Short mmCIF file of C-alpha atoms in Angstrom, two decimals:
data_model
loop_
_atom_site.label_atom_id
_atom_site.label_comp_id
_atom_site.label_asym_id
_atom_site.label_seq_id
_atom_site.Cartn_x
_atom_site.Cartn_y
_atom_site.Cartn_z
CA UNK A 111 65.64 -10.94 -24.03
CA UNK A 112 65.21 -12.93 -27.16
CA UNK A 113 63.38 -10.33 -29.12
CA UNK A 114 65.64 -7.41 -28.68
CA UNK A 115 67.54 -6.11 -31.67
CA UNK A 116 71.27 -6.61 -31.65
CA UNK A 117 72.70 -3.63 -29.73
CA UNK A 118 75.38 -3.19 -32.36
CA UNK A 119 72.81 -2.86 -35.09
CA UNK A 120 72.44 0.45 -36.88
CA UNK A 121 69.09 2.13 -37.02
CA UNK A 122 67.37 1.86 -40.36
CA UNK A 123 65.33 4.71 -41.76
CA UNK A 124 65.52 6.38 -38.39
CA UNK A 125 64.15 3.54 -36.33
CA UNK A 126 64.90 0.20 -34.79
CA UNK A 127 65.19 -2.21 -37.75
CA UNK A 128 62.58 -4.47 -36.30
CA UNK A 129 60.06 -1.65 -36.48
CA UNK A 130 60.01 -1.98 -40.23
CA UNK A 131 57.55 -4.73 -39.59
CA UNK A 132 54.45 -3.28 -38.06
CA UNK A 133 53.42 -3.95 -34.49
CA UNK A 134 50.67 -6.49 -34.97
CA UNK A 135 52.66 -8.61 -37.36
CA UNK A 136 55.70 -8.34 -35.12
CA UNK A 137 53.78 -9.65 -32.13
CA UNK A 138 52.44 -12.50 -34.24
CA UNK A 139 55.96 -13.46 -35.22
CA UNK A 140 57.23 -13.34 -31.63
CA UNK A 141 54.46 -15.67 -30.57
CA UNK A 142 55.05 -18.10 -33.39
CA UNK A 143 56.48 -21.56 -32.59
CA UNK A 144 58.92 -21.50 -35.49
CA UNK A 145 60.38 -18.28 -34.19
CA UNK A 146 60.67 -19.55 -30.65
CA UNK A 147 62.12 -22.93 -31.51
CA UNK A 148 64.20 -22.45 -34.60
CA UNK A 149 65.11 -18.83 -34.64
CA UNK A 150 66.47 -18.56 -31.13
CA UNK A 151 70.09 -17.54 -31.00
CA UNK A 152 70.67 -17.66 -34.74
CA UNK A 153 73.77 -16.08 -36.15
CA UNK A 154 74.50 -15.22 -39.71
CA UNK A 155 75.99 -18.65 -40.44
CA UNK A 156 73.26 -20.69 -38.83
CA UNK A 157 70.71 -18.45 -40.46
CA UNK A 158 71.97 -19.64 -43.83
CA UNK A 159 71.22 -23.23 -42.89
CA UNK A 160 67.73 -22.34 -41.83
CA UNK A 161 67.22 -20.33 -44.98
CA UNK A 162 68.20 -23.29 -47.12
CA UNK A 163 65.40 -25.27 -45.57
CA UNK A 164 62.49 -23.01 -46.41
CA UNK A 165 60.40 -24.06 -49.32
CA UNK A 166 57.79 -21.37 -49.75
CA UNK A 167 57.45 -17.66 -49.38
CA UNK A 168 54.50 -15.67 -48.20
CA UNK A 169 53.10 -13.38 -45.59
CA UNK A 170 50.50 -14.40 -43.09
CA UNK A 171 47.79 -16.93 -43.66
CA UNK A 172 44.72 -18.38 -42.09
CA UNK A 173 42.10 -16.89 -39.83
CA UNK A 174 44.65 -16.14 -37.10
CA UNK A 175 47.09 -14.68 -39.57
CA UNK A 176 49.91 -17.07 -38.78
CA UNK A 177 53.27 -15.96 -40.18
CA UNK A 178 55.24 -18.18 -42.52
CA UNK A 179 58.79 -19.32 -41.71
CA UNK A 180 59.93 -16.96 -44.47
CA UNK A 181 58.55 -14.06 -42.45
CA UNK A 182 60.23 -15.27 -39.32
CA UNK A 183 63.59 -15.44 -41.03
CA UNK A 184 63.17 -11.95 -42.45
CA UNK A 185 62.48 -10.78 -38.92
CA UNK A 186 65.55 -12.58 -37.68
CA UNK A 187 67.69 -10.91 -40.28
CA UNK A 188 66.31 -7.56 -39.21
CA UNK A 189 67.15 -8.44 -35.66
CA UNK A 190 70.75 -9.51 -36.16
CA UNK A 191 71.38 -7.20 -39.13
CA UNK A 192 73.96 -9.14 -41.15
CA UNK A 193 76.49 -7.18 -43.15
CA UNK A 194 75.90 -6.10 -46.67
CA UNK A 195 78.40 -8.59 -48.06
CA UNK A 196 76.49 -11.45 -46.55
CA UNK A 197 73.22 -10.20 -47.97
CA UNK A 198 74.78 -9.80 -51.39
CA UNK A 199 76.07 -13.34 -51.11
CA UNK A 200 72.55 -14.50 -50.43
CA UNK A 201 71.37 -12.75 -53.56
CA UNK A 202 74.21 -13.90 -55.74
CA UNK A 203 73.93 -17.56 -54.90
CA UNK A 204 72.36 -19.51 -57.71
CA UNK A 205 71.60 -22.77 -56.04
CA UNK A 206 68.98 -21.96 -53.48
CA UNK A 207 66.24 -19.81 -54.87
CA UNK A 208 64.50 -19.16 -51.56
CA UNK A 209 67.74 -17.93 -50.02
CA UNK A 210 67.92 -15.57 -52.95
CA UNK A 211 64.43 -14.28 -52.37
CA UNK A 212 65.16 -13.88 -48.69
CA UNK A 213 68.24 -11.82 -49.41
CA UNK A 214 66.39 -9.75 -52.00
CA UNK A 215 63.56 -9.06 -49.61
CA UNK A 216 65.90 -8.03 -46.84
CA UNK A 217 67.81 -5.75 -49.15
CA UNK A 218 64.62 -4.14 -50.33
CA UNK A 219 63.71 -3.39 -46.75
CA UNK A 220 67.04 -2.11 -45.57
CA UNK A 221 69.15 -1.09 -48.55
CA UNK A 222 69.60 2.30 -50.12
CA UNK A 223 67.78 3.09 -53.35
CA UNK A 224 70.78 2.61 -55.58
CA UNK A 225 71.64 -0.66 -53.95
CA UNK A 226 68.13 -1.94 -54.33
CA UNK A 227 68.01 -1.30 -58.06
CA UNK A 228 71.55 -2.43 -58.61
CA UNK A 229 71.23 -5.79 -56.92
CA UNK A 230 67.63 -6.65 -57.60
CA UNK A 231 67.43 -5.90 -61.28
CA UNK A 232 69.74 -8.73 -62.37
CA UNK A 233 67.30 -11.04 -60.68
CA UNK A 234 64.76 -10.17 -63.35
CA UNK A 235 66.50 -12.73 -65.50
CA UNK A 236 65.79 -15.55 -63.14
CA UNK A 237 62.67 -17.39 -64.26
CA UNK A 238 62.55 -20.09 -61.68
CA UNK A 239 59.30 -21.12 -60.09
CA UNK A 240 58.53 -20.33 -56.52
CA UNK A 241 55.86 -21.51 -54.18
CA UNK A 242 53.84 -18.80 -52.53
CA UNK A 243 51.47 -19.19 -49.65
CA UNK A 244 48.30 -17.21 -50.07
CA UNK A 245 46.43 -15.57 -47.21
CA UNK A 246 43.76 -18.22 -47.29
CA UNK A 247 46.28 -20.98 -46.73
CA UNK A 248 46.57 -22.40 -50.24
CA UNK A 249 49.71 -22.41 -52.29
CA UNK A 250 50.13 -20.59 -55.54
CA UNK A 251 52.75 -20.68 -58.24
CA UNK A 252 54.81 -17.64 -58.90
CA UNK A 253 58.17 -16.91 -60.45
CA UNK A 254 61.27 -15.20 -59.21
CA UNK A 255 61.01 -12.33 -61.65
CA UNK A 256 57.39 -11.73 -60.68
CA UNK A 257 58.40 -11.49 -57.05
CA UNK A 258 61.23 -9.08 -57.84
CA UNK A 259 58.87 -6.98 -59.91
CA UNK A 260 56.50 -6.82 -57.00
CA UNK A 261 59.31 -5.73 -54.72
CA UNK A 262 60.44 -3.00 -57.07
CA UNK A 263 57.10 -1.61 -58.15
CA UNK A 264 54.52 -2.23 -55.46
CA UNK A 265 54.54 -0.89 -51.96
CA UNK A 266 53.29 -3.94 -50.11
CA UNK A 267 54.58 -7.45 -50.22
CA UNK A 268 54.17 -10.42 -47.94
CA UNK A 269 52.12 -8.32 -45.56
CA UNK A 270 54.96 -5.90 -44.96
CA UNK A 271 54.82 -2.30 -46.07
CA UNK A 272 57.93 -1.80 -48.18
CA UNK A 273 59.80 1.44 -47.54
CA UNK A 274 59.53 4.05 -50.24
CA UNK A 275 62.38 4.19 -52.70
CA UNK A 276 62.97 6.79 -55.38
CA UNK A 277 61.74 6.00 -58.84
CA UNK A 278 64.23 4.74 -61.31
CA UNK A 279 64.08 7.72 -63.61
CA UNK A 280 64.83 10.02 -60.68
CA UNK A 281 68.00 8.15 -59.96
CA UNK A 282 68.88 8.09 -63.64
CA UNK A 283 68.47 11.83 -63.92
CA UNK A 284 70.61 12.25 -60.84
CA UNK A 285 73.24 10.17 -62.53
CA UNK A 286 73.57 7.59 -59.79
CA UNK A 287 72.13 4.88 -61.97
CA UNK A 288 72.49 4.02 -65.59
CA UNK A 289 69.47 3.59 -67.80
CA UNK A 290 68.11 0.10 -67.65
CA UNK A 291 69.47 -2.43 -70.08
CA UNK A 292 67.19 -5.33 -70.40
CA UNK A 293 68.64 -8.75 -71.07
CA UNK A 294 65.96 -9.19 -73.70
CA UNK A 295 67.22 -6.38 -75.92
CA UNK A 296 68.53 -8.65 -78.67
CA UNK A 297 65.37 -10.65 -78.60
CA UNK A 298 63.36 -7.46 -78.98
CA UNK A 299 64.80 -6.86 -82.41
CA UNK A 300 63.79 -10.31 -83.48
CA UNK A 301 60.31 -9.64 -82.26
CA UNK A 302 60.03 -6.40 -84.16
CA UNK A 303 60.73 -8.17 -87.39
CA UNK A 304 58.11 -10.76 -86.68
CA UNK A 305 55.65 -8.17 -85.50
CA UNK A 306 54.19 -7.61 -88.93
CA UNK A 307 53.26 -11.23 -89.29
CA UNK A 308 51.73 -11.35 -85.90
CA UNK A 309 49.87 -8.08 -85.91
CA UNK A 310 46.64 -9.68 -86.96
CA UNK A 311 46.99 -12.32 -84.31
CA UNK A 312 47.69 -9.71 -81.70
CA UNK A 313 44.41 -7.97 -82.33
CA UNK A 314 42.48 -11.10 -81.74
CA UNK A 315 44.51 -12.45 -78.88
CA UNK A 316 43.35 -12.42 -75.33
CA UNK A 317 45.43 -10.55 -72.82
CA UNK A 318 46.44 -13.75 -71.10
CA UNK A 319 47.60 -15.18 -74.38
CA UNK A 320 49.84 -12.25 -74.98
CA UNK A 321 51.52 -12.74 -71.69
CA UNK A 322 52.24 -16.39 -72.43
CA UNK A 323 53.32 -15.52 -75.89
CA UNK A 324 55.73 -12.91 -74.70
CA UNK A 325 57.28 -15.11 -72.12
CA UNK A 326 57.33 -18.10 -74.38
CA UNK A 327 59.08 -16.38 -77.21
CA UNK A 328 61.96 -14.35 -76.00
CA UNK A 329 63.29 -16.08 -72.94
CA UNK A 330 62.67 -19.41 -74.56
CA UNK A 331 66.34 -20.14 -74.85
CA UNK A 332 67.08 -19.14 -71.31
CA UNK A 333 64.05 -20.97 -70.08
CA UNK A 334 65.08 -24.17 -71.74
CA UNK A 335 68.47 -23.79 -70.19
CA UNK A 336 66.89 -23.11 -66.86
CA UNK A 337 64.51 -25.99 -67.22
CA UNK A 338 67.37 -28.35 -67.93
CA UNK A 339 69.29 -27.00 -65.01
CA UNK A 340 66.23 -27.03 -62.85
CA UNK A 341 65.29 -30.52 -63.80
CA UNK A 342 68.50 -31.88 -62.32
CA UNK A 343 68.30 -29.70 -59.30
CA UNK A 344 64.63 -30.10 -58.79
CA UNK A 345 64.85 -33.81 -58.98
CA UNK A 346 67.88 -34.23 -56.80
CA UNK A 347 67.99 -31.55 -54.20
CA UNK A 348 64.79 -29.61 -53.75
CA UNK A 349 62.50 -32.38 -54.74
CA UNK A 350 64.09 -34.92 -52.46
CA UNK A 351 64.24 -32.52 -49.61
CA UNK A 352 60.69 -31.32 -50.02
CA UNK A 353 58.95 -34.57 -50.75
CA UNK A 354 61.36 -37.38 -50.05
CA UNK A 355 61.37 -37.01 -46.31
CA UNK A 356 59.31 -39.61 -44.57
CA UNK A 357 57.75 -41.03 -47.72
CA UNK A 358 58.10 -44.34 -49.47
CA UNK A 359 60.95 -44.77 -51.86
CA UNK A 360 58.55 -46.37 -54.27
CA UNK A 361 56.20 -43.47 -54.34
CA UNK A 362 59.11 -41.22 -55.01
CA UNK A 363 60.23 -43.31 -57.89
CA UNK A 364 56.76 -43.46 -59.39
CA UNK A 365 56.32 -39.77 -59.11
CA UNK A 366 59.75 -39.25 -60.60
CA UNK A 367 58.82 -41.32 -63.56
CA UNK A 368 55.52 -39.52 -64.10
CA UNK A 369 57.15 -36.20 -63.76
CA UNK A 370 59.85 -37.13 -66.25
CA UNK A 371 57.30 -38.29 -68.73
CA UNK A 372 55.34 -35.06 -68.41
CA UNK A 373 58.40 -32.94 -68.75
CA UNK A 374 59.61 -34.89 -71.74
CA UNK A 375 56.29 -34.41 -73.41
CA UNK A 376 56.45 -30.68 -72.94
CA UNK A 377 60.04 -30.46 -74.06
CA UNK A 378 59.34 -32.50 -77.16
CA UNK A 379 56.44 -30.34 -78.07
CA UNK A 380 58.41 -27.17 -77.57
CA UNK A 381 61.50 -28.24 -79.39
CA UNK A 382 59.93 -29.92 -82.37
CA UNK A 383 56.98 -27.93 -83.48
CA UNK A 384 57.66 -24.70 -81.74
CA UNK A 385 57.17 -22.03 -84.35
CA UNK A 386 54.59 -23.49 -86.63
CA UNK A 387 52.48 -25.31 -84.10
CA UNK A 388 52.24 -22.29 -81.87
CA UNK A 389 51.14 -19.97 -84.64
CA UNK A 390 48.57 -22.40 -85.91
CA UNK A 391 47.23 -23.02 -82.44
CA UNK A 392 46.98 -19.36 -81.76
CA UNK A 393 45.08 -18.69 -84.93
CA UNK A 394 42.65 -21.43 -84.11
CA UNK A 395 42.27 -20.22 -80.58
CA UNK A 396 41.85 -16.68 -81.78
CA UNK A 397 38.99 -17.72 -83.95
CA UNK A 398 37.36 -19.51 -81.07
CA UNK A 399 37.65 -16.44 -78.91
CA UNK A 400 35.92 -14.35 -81.54
CA UNK A 401 33.15 -16.85 -81.90
CA UNK A 402 32.76 -17.04 -78.16
CA UNK A 403 32.58 -13.26 -77.92
CA UNK A 404 29.93 -13.15 -80.55
CA UNK A 405 27.94 -15.88 -78.86
CA UNK A 406 28.19 -14.14 -75.56
CA UNK A 407 26.88 -10.93 -77.07
CA UNK A 408 23.98 -12.69 -78.62
CA UNK A 409 23.16 -14.60 -75.45
CA UNK A 410 23.22 -11.44 -73.39
CA UNK A 411 20.76 -9.62 -75.59
CA UNK A 412 18.58 -12.70 -75.65
CA UNK A 413 18.18 -12.93 -71.90
CA UNK A 414 17.57 -9.23 -71.65
CA UNK A 415 14.77 -9.49 -74.15
CA UNK A 416 13.07 -11.99 -71.90
CA UNK A 417 13.03 -9.69 -68.92
CA UNK A 418 11.75 -6.56 -70.61
CA UNK A 419 8.65 -7.51 -72.52
CA UNK A 420 8.03 -4.06 -73.94
CA UNK A 421 11.33 -3.93 -75.72
CA UNK A 422 11.14 -7.43 -76.96
CA UNK A 423 10.03 -6.58 -80.48
CA UNK A 424 12.80 -4.09 -80.91
CA UNK A 425 15.33 -6.51 -79.42
CA UNK A 426 14.35 -9.45 -81.54
CA UNK A 427 14.26 -7.27 -84.58
CA UNK A 428 17.79 -6.20 -83.93
CA UNK A 429 18.88 -9.74 -83.32
CA UNK A 430 17.11 -11.03 -86.35
CA UNK A 431 18.79 -8.43 -88.46
CA UNK A 432 22.10 -9.40 -86.95
CA UNK A 433 21.53 -13.05 -87.62
CA UNK A 434 20.59 -12.33 -91.19
CA UNK A 435 23.64 -10.26 -91.84
CA UNK A 436 25.93 -12.96 -90.55
CA UNK A 437 24.74 -15.68 -92.86
CA UNK A 438 28.18 -17.09 -93.45
CA UNK A 439 29.83 -19.21 -90.78
CA UNK A 440 33.30 -17.96 -91.50
CA UNK A 441 34.88 -15.86 -88.77
CA UNK A 442 34.61 -12.11 -88.90
CA UNK A 443 37.49 -9.81 -88.19
CA UNK A 444 37.07 -6.78 -85.97
CA UNK A 445 37.45 -4.21 -88.70
CA UNK A 446 34.96 -5.87 -90.97
CA UNK A 447 31.96 -3.78 -90.04
CA UNK A 448 30.68 -3.22 -93.52
CA UNK A 449 27.74 -5.59 -93.43
CA UNK A 450 26.65 -5.09 -89.91
CA UNK A 451 28.06 -1.72 -88.98
CA UNK A 452 24.70 -0.03 -88.81
CA UNK A 453 22.87 -2.89 -87.18
CA UNK A 454 25.59 -3.18 -84.61
CA UNK A 455 25.31 0.40 -83.50
CA UNK A 456 21.69 0.17 -82.45
CA UNK A 457 21.89 -2.83 -80.17
CA UNK A 458 25.15 -1.42 -78.83
CA UNK A 459 23.52 1.85 -77.86
CA UNK A 460 20.69 0.04 -76.18
CA UNK A 461 23.20 -2.12 -74.38
CA UNK A 462 25.14 0.90 -73.19
CA UNK A 463 22.02 2.50 -71.81
CA UNK A 464 21.11 -0.69 -70.01
CA UNK A 465 24.62 -0.96 -68.61
CA UNK A 466 24.45 2.50 -67.16
CA UNK A 467 21.32 1.57 -65.31
CA UNK A 468 22.71 -1.77 -64.27
CA UNK A 469 25.67 -0.07 -62.74
CA UNK A 470 23.41 1.98 -60.55
CA UNK A 471 25.71 4.92 -60.58
CA UNK A 472 22.95 7.20 -61.75
CA UNK A 473 20.50 6.27 -59.04
CA UNK A 474 18.31 9.19 -57.97
CA UNK A 475 19.44 8.91 -54.36
CA UNK A 476 22.92 10.47 -54.27
CA UNK A 477 24.10 8.30 -51.38
CA UNK A 478 23.26 5.13 -53.17
CA UNK A 479 24.77 6.43 -56.37
CA UNK A 480 27.96 7.21 -54.49
CA UNK A 481 28.00 3.79 -52.91
CA UNK A 482 27.47 2.18 -56.29
CA UNK A 483 30.32 4.12 -57.78
CA UNK A 484 32.61 2.83 -55.06
CA UNK A 485 31.37 -0.69 -55.58
CA UNK A 486 31.93 -0.47 -59.29
CA UNK A 487 35.47 0.69 -58.74
CA UNK A 488 36.08 -2.29 -56.45
CA UNK A 489 34.53 -4.66 -58.94
CA UNK A 490 31.40 -5.47 -57.00
CA UNK A 491 27.85 -5.56 -58.25
CA UNK A 492 25.62 -2.57 -57.46
CA UNK A 493 23.40 -2.41 -54.42
CA UNK A 494 19.99 -4.00 -54.67
CA UNK A 495 17.53 -1.21 -54.01
CA UNK B 197 20.52 -3.77 -49.32
CA UNK B 198 21.50 -3.80 -45.70
CA UNK B 199 23.54 -1.47 -43.62
CA UNK B 200 26.09 -2.89 -41.24
CA UNK B 201 27.88 -1.06 -38.46
CA UNK B 202 31.49 -1.93 -37.71
CA UNK B 203 33.08 -0.68 -34.55
CA UNK B 204 36.65 -1.17 -33.41
CA UNK B 205 36.09 0.29 -29.95
CA UNK B 206 39.03 2.60 -30.36
CA UNK B 207 37.30 5.35 -32.19
CA UNK B 208 36.56 3.95 -35.59
CA UNK B 209 32.88 3.38 -36.24
CA UNK B 210 31.84 2.78 -39.80
CA UNK B 211 28.45 2.28 -41.41
CA UNK B 212 28.60 0.34 -44.64
CA UNK B 213 25.82 -0.30 -47.14
CA UNK B 214 26.05 -3.66 -48.80
CA UNK B 215 24.05 -6.47 -50.32
CA UNK B 216 23.12 -9.56 -48.44
CA UNK B 217 24.87 -11.77 -50.92
CA UNK B 218 28.16 -9.92 -50.65
CA UNK B 219 30.93 -11.95 -49.12
CA UNK B 220 32.89 -10.92 -46.06
CA UNK B 221 35.82 -10.28 -48.35
CA UNK B 222 33.75 -7.72 -50.26
CA UNK B 223 32.65 -6.15 -47.03
CA UNK B 224 36.28 -5.82 -46.00
CA UNK B 225 37.04 -4.03 -49.25
CA UNK B 226 34.21 -1.59 -48.62
CA UNK B 227 35.35 -0.97 -45.09
CA UNK B 228 38.93 -0.50 -46.30
CA UNK B 229 37.74 2.11 -48.77
CA UNK B 230 36.02 3.97 -45.99
CA UNK B 231 38.60 3.73 -43.24
CA UNK B 232 41.80 3.82 -45.24
CA UNK B 233 43.25 0.62 -43.83
CA UNK B 234 44.16 -2.11 -46.25
CA UNK B 235 41.57 -4.79 -46.82
CA UNK B 236 43.95 -7.64 -45.88
CA UNK B 237 44.66 -6.04 -42.53
CA UNK B 238 41.05 -6.00 -41.45
CA UNK B 239 39.51 -8.73 -39.39
CA UNK B 240 35.78 -8.85 -38.75
CA UNK B 241 34.62 -10.71 -35.67
CA UNK B 242 31.60 -11.30 -33.58
CA UNK B 243 32.76 -12.16 -30.06
CA UNK B 244 35.36 -14.85 -30.74
CA UNK B 245 34.11 -15.96 -34.14
CA UNK B 246 36.40 -14.66 -36.83
CA UNK B 247 34.38 -14.27 -39.99
CA UNK B 248 35.81 -15.96 -43.04
CA UNK B 249 36.31 -14.17 -46.32
CA UNK B 250 34.47 -16.44 -48.69
CA UNK B 251 31.15 -16.72 -46.88
CA UNK B 252 28.27 -14.38 -47.63
CA UNK B 253 26.61 -12.08 -45.12
CA UNK B 254 23.37 -13.90 -45.64
CA UNK B 255 24.94 -17.18 -44.56
CA UNK B 256 26.32 -15.56 -41.45
CA UNK B 257 22.81 -14.21 -40.81
CA UNK B 258 23.97 -10.64 -40.66
CA UNK B 259 20.90 -8.44 -40.85
CA UNK B 260 20.27 -4.79 -41.37
CA UNK B 261 21.66 -2.58 -38.61
CA UNK B 262 23.69 -5.32 -37.01
CA UNK B 263 26.97 -4.42 -35.33
CA UNK B 264 30.21 -6.23 -36.00
CA UNK B 265 33.58 -5.91 -34.37
CA UNK B 266 36.46 -4.54 -36.28
CA UNK B 267 39.92 -5.84 -35.52
CA UNK B 268 43.21 -5.66 -37.29
CA UNK B 269 45.56 -8.35 -38.39
#
């Protein structure tokens, strides 16, 4: 039968390796056309060829929850159970990033704890982009290190429940693993020196900005190297394979040209004006964020004053006082509460009270209050009556 | 606020309070919180119509007390 596990395969975590994928998903994979056509009678060698052809990773998608080819290949690997050397080869190979992810995923499912940390942590240094298929059918951009992080820290990935592994510090205290040495350690020292300059900026920055900032700064060198490497590879191999098939040569060439132009623009910007431009931009953006926050606050109190007529006088009074205090157009820093410290407290208290009621968690009916608490924890709005 | 009943015909019957303008995705999160399954694994159907995540209950004309079928992905 085509779906039986290889009789020579060892049992993993006490069960048939294919049982690592739960029943419903397993049946979906067995019924999938890709599995039936392409994955029939694959061996370790032919599996490599198939793995080189995949171009996106993901779990199931669509209303029927159709599995991706990535899933089918993972299942195939669980079925034939290749040896550890082969899996390590998959992970070590630098050319095909999806083969790498496939190997990493398989190792995470089947390997011992030490092996998992040992082989997957070096992949944190790989910043290449990956295409991920979301459950609703669209594609999203992700990076190799994000995927590895998900594998090591979360307990679900690509619709498969990942087996539990011991935490890193447990293994370190047992002595089977050494404490983690990040590849960014040298860059960390640089950052600490520059921290003083950037402390002010950090207060004002948005969370998303910090993430970009972090990634942009330290692995910049490696990223440039990767980008250069990737540009050749992306253009020649992956790009041609993914897009070149069955399309006009001309269209390819045009797209190539556009892509080159875009990339050159980015590279120029990065290489030339990196330090200064970035800092200046961030300051400017920081100021805009502050202004936007302030405007949002003011707008919120404004609309609320319209709905509650009784409180209007108090509201407007507070606002008017606020507006008076901020007569200058120059941006205010967070700590600068001298002028409007007192006036800020009052509207804030009123706002807090209103927010409690808006949340609905203190509704008189305990059932509704309970439901609202759950909804708030999930990020939903409270129940309407 | 409406209350919807979800039944998977294998023993799990759940009553969930929600708003009419909640999406099916939100409803799945609420059901997941109550049953303990993961929200992505839940599929809500009515006969053979699989309900999509981004459409609101109001648009599906799901009223108070209505029963839906609970399946798993």
